[in-house]
Short mmCIF file of C-alpha atoms in Angstrom, two decimals:
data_model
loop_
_atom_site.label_atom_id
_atom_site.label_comp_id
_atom_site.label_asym_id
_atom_site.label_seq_id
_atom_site.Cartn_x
_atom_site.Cartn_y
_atom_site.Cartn_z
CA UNK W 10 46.95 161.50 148.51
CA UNK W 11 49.56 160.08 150.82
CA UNK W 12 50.72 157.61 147.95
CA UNK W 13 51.30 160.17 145.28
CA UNK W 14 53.48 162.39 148.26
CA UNK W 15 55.81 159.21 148.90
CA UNK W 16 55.61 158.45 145.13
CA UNK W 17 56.56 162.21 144.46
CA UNK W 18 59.67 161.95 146.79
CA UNK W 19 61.26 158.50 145.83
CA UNK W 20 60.76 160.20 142.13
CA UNK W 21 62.45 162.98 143.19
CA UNK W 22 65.49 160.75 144.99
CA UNK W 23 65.23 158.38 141.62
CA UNK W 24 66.20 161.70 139.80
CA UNK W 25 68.87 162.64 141.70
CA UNK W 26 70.28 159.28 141.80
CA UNK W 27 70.23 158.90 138.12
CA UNK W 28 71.57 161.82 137.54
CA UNK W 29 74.76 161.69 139.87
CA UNK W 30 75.44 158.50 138.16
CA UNK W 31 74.70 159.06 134.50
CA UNK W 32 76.22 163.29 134.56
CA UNK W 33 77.44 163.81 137.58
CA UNK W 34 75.26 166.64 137.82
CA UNK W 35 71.63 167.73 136.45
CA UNK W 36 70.24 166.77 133.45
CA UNK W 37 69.17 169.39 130.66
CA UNK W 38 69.46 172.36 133.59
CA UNK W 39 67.10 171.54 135.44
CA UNK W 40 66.99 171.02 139.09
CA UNK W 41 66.33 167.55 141.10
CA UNK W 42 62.59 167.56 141.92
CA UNK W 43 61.85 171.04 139.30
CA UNK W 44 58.10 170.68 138.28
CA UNK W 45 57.14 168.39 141.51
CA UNK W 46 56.02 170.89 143.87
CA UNK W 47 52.12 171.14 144.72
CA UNK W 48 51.90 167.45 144.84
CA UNK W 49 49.73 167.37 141.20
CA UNK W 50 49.53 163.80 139.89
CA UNK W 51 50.12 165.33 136.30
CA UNK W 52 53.41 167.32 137.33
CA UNK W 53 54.63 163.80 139.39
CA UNK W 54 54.39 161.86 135.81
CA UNK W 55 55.94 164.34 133.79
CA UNK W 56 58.81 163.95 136.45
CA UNK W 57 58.78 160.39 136.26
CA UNK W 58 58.94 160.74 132.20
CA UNK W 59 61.68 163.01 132.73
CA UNK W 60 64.02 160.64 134.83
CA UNK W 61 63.27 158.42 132.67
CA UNK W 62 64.44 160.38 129.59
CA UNK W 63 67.77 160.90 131.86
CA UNK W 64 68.24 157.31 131.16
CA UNK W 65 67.32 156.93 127.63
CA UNK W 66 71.35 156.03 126.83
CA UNK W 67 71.51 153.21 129.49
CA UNK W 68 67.80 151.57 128.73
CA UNK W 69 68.47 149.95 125.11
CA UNK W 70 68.49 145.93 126.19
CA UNK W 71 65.44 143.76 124.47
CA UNK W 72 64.99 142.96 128.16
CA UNK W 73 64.04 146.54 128.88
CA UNK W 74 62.06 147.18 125.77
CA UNK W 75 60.14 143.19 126.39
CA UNK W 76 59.75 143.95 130.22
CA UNK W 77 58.67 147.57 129.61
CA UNK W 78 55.83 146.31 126.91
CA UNK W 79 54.27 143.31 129.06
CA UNK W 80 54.64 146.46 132.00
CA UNK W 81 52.51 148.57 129.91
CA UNK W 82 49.97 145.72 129.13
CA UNK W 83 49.10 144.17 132.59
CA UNK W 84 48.95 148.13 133.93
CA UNK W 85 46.20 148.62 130.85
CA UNK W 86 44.32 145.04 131.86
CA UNK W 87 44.89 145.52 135.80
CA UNK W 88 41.14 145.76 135.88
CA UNK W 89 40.82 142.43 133.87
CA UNK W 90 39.34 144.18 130.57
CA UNK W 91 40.76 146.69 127.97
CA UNK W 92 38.24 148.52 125.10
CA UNK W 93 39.97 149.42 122.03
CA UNK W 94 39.97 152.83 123.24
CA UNK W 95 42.22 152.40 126.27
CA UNK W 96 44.32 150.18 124.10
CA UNK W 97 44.91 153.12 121.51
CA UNK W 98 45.48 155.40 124.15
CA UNK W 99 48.05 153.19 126.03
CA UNK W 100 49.94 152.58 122.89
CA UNK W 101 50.20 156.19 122.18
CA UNK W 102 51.48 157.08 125.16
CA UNK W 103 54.02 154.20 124.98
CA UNK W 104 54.50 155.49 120.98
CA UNK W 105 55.28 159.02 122.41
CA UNK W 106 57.11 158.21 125.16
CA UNK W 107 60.97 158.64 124.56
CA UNK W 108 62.91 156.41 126.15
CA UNK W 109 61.24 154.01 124.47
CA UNK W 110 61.46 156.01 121.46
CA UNK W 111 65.08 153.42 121.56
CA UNK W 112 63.33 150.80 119.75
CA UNK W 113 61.17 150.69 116.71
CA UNK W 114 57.80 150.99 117.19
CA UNK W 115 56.32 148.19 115.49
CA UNK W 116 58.51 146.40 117.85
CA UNK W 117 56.35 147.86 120.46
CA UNK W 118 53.21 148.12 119.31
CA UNK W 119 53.67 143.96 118.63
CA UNK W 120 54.58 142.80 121.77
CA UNK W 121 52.35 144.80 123.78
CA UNK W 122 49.46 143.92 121.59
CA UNK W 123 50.65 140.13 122.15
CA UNK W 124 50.73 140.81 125.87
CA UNK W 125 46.91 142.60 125.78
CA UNK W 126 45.55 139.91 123.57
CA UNK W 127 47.03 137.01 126.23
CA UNK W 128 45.53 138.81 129.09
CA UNK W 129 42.32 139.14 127.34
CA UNK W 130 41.85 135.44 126.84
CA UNK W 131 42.95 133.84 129.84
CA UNK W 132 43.82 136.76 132.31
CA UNK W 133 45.69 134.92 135.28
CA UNK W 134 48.06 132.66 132.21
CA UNK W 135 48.38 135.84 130.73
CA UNK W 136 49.57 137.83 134.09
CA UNK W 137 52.08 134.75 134.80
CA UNK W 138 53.65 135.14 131.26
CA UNK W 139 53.96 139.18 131.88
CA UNK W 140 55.35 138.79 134.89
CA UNK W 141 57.70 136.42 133.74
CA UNK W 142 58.64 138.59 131.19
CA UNK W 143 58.82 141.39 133.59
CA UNK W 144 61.15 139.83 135.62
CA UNK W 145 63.84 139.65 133.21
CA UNK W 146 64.66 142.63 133.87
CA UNK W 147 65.50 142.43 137.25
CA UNK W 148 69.39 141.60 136.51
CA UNK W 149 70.12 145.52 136.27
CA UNK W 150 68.58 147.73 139.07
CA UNK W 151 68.92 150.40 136.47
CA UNK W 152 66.30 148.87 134.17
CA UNK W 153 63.86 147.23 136.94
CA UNK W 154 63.21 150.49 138.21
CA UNK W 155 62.78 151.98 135.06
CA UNK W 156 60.13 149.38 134.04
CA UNK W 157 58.41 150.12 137.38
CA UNK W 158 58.68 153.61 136.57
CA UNK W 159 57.02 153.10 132.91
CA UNK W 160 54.56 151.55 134.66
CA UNK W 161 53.50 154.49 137.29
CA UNK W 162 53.88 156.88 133.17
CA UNK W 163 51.09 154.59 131.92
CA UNK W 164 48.93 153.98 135.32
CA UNK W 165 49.05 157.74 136.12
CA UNK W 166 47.79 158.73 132.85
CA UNK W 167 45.04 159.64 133.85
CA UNK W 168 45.48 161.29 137.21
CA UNK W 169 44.43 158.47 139.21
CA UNK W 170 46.28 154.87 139.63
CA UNK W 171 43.32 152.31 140.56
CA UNK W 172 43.75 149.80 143.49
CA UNK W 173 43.96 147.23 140.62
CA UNK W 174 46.59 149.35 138.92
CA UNK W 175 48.63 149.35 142.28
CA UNK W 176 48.46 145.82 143.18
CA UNK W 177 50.30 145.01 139.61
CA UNK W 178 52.60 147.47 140.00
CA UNK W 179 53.32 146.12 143.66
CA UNK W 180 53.48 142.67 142.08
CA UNK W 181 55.79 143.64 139.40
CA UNK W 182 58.36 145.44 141.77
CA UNK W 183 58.30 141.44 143.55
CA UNK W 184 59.18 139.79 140.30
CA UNK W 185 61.86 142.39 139.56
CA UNK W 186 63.29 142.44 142.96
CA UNK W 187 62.32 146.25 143.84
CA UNK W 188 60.84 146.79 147.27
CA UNK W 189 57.04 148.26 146.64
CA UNK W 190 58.18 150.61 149.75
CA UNK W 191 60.56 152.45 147.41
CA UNK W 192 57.53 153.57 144.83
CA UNK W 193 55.18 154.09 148.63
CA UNK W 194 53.01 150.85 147.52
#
């Protein structure tokens, strides 16, 4: 439970970071940190969708939407298999999300298909070429956090973020430059 409190406060500074620099002031009314409270896993992804929607205008680049996809994919195959049903769910929730809503989602559903299907045939080739792909998106701090961030949307899904789940996300926040500290990995 101690992760999702630290994870629940750097969201909430995230929020208010993003928003000082994007408005200058809240987003949509509401308040830095509205729907966190109680510490719910469901309420602290719904926040990080929602600071993420705060940056829908700056997160447009093909090295956003590329890193964001190959994100989405090693989360999914963190535990070195993905059924078809995790697959569809994973792409709806990237289909539904709405920053990504930026690109088209054949786009989407393409690469992260291409990044599944790697992983699924040769799973540490397949992690080095995500990661890789990842990384190009460290050159704004803007975007590398919002990939990490995409990354927590997808591995939180369902309430719970798996020890396998965490160590990607810890080694994606190395190949885009982030400390882990800042997401409490």
């Amino acid at each position: 439970m101690a992760m999702w409190d630290r994870i629940k406060e750097q969201a909430k500074g995230l929020q208010q970071q993003s928003q000082g620099a994007t408005s200058g002031g809240t987003a949509g009314g509401r308040q830095p940190g509205a729907g966190a409270g109680g510490g719910s896993k469901e309420k602290l992804v719904g926040l990080l969708k929602s600071q993420l929607g705060s940056l829908k205008t700056e997160l447009k680049s093909g090295a956003y939407r590329d890193a964001s996809m190959a994100m989405c994919a090693l989360v999914a195959a963190a535990d070195g298999s993905v059924d078809p049903a995790e697959r569809q769910h994973a792409e709806s929730l990237i289909l539904q999300n709405d920053v990504l809503q930026n690109f088209p989602p054949e786009q989407l559903r393409q690469r992260f298909n291409k990044h599944v299907d790697q992983l699924m045939f040769d799973f540490p080739q397949g992690r080095a070429d995500a990661l890789q792909e990842i990384a190009k998106a460290a050159k704004k701090p803007v975007e590398a956090k919002a990939v990490v961030q995409i990354g927590f949307v997808i591995a939180g899904a369902d309430g719970y973020i798996a020890p396998a789940e965490a160590q990607v996300l810890r080694e994606a926040c190395t190949a885009l430059g982030v400390s882990p500290q800042e997401f409490g990995l």
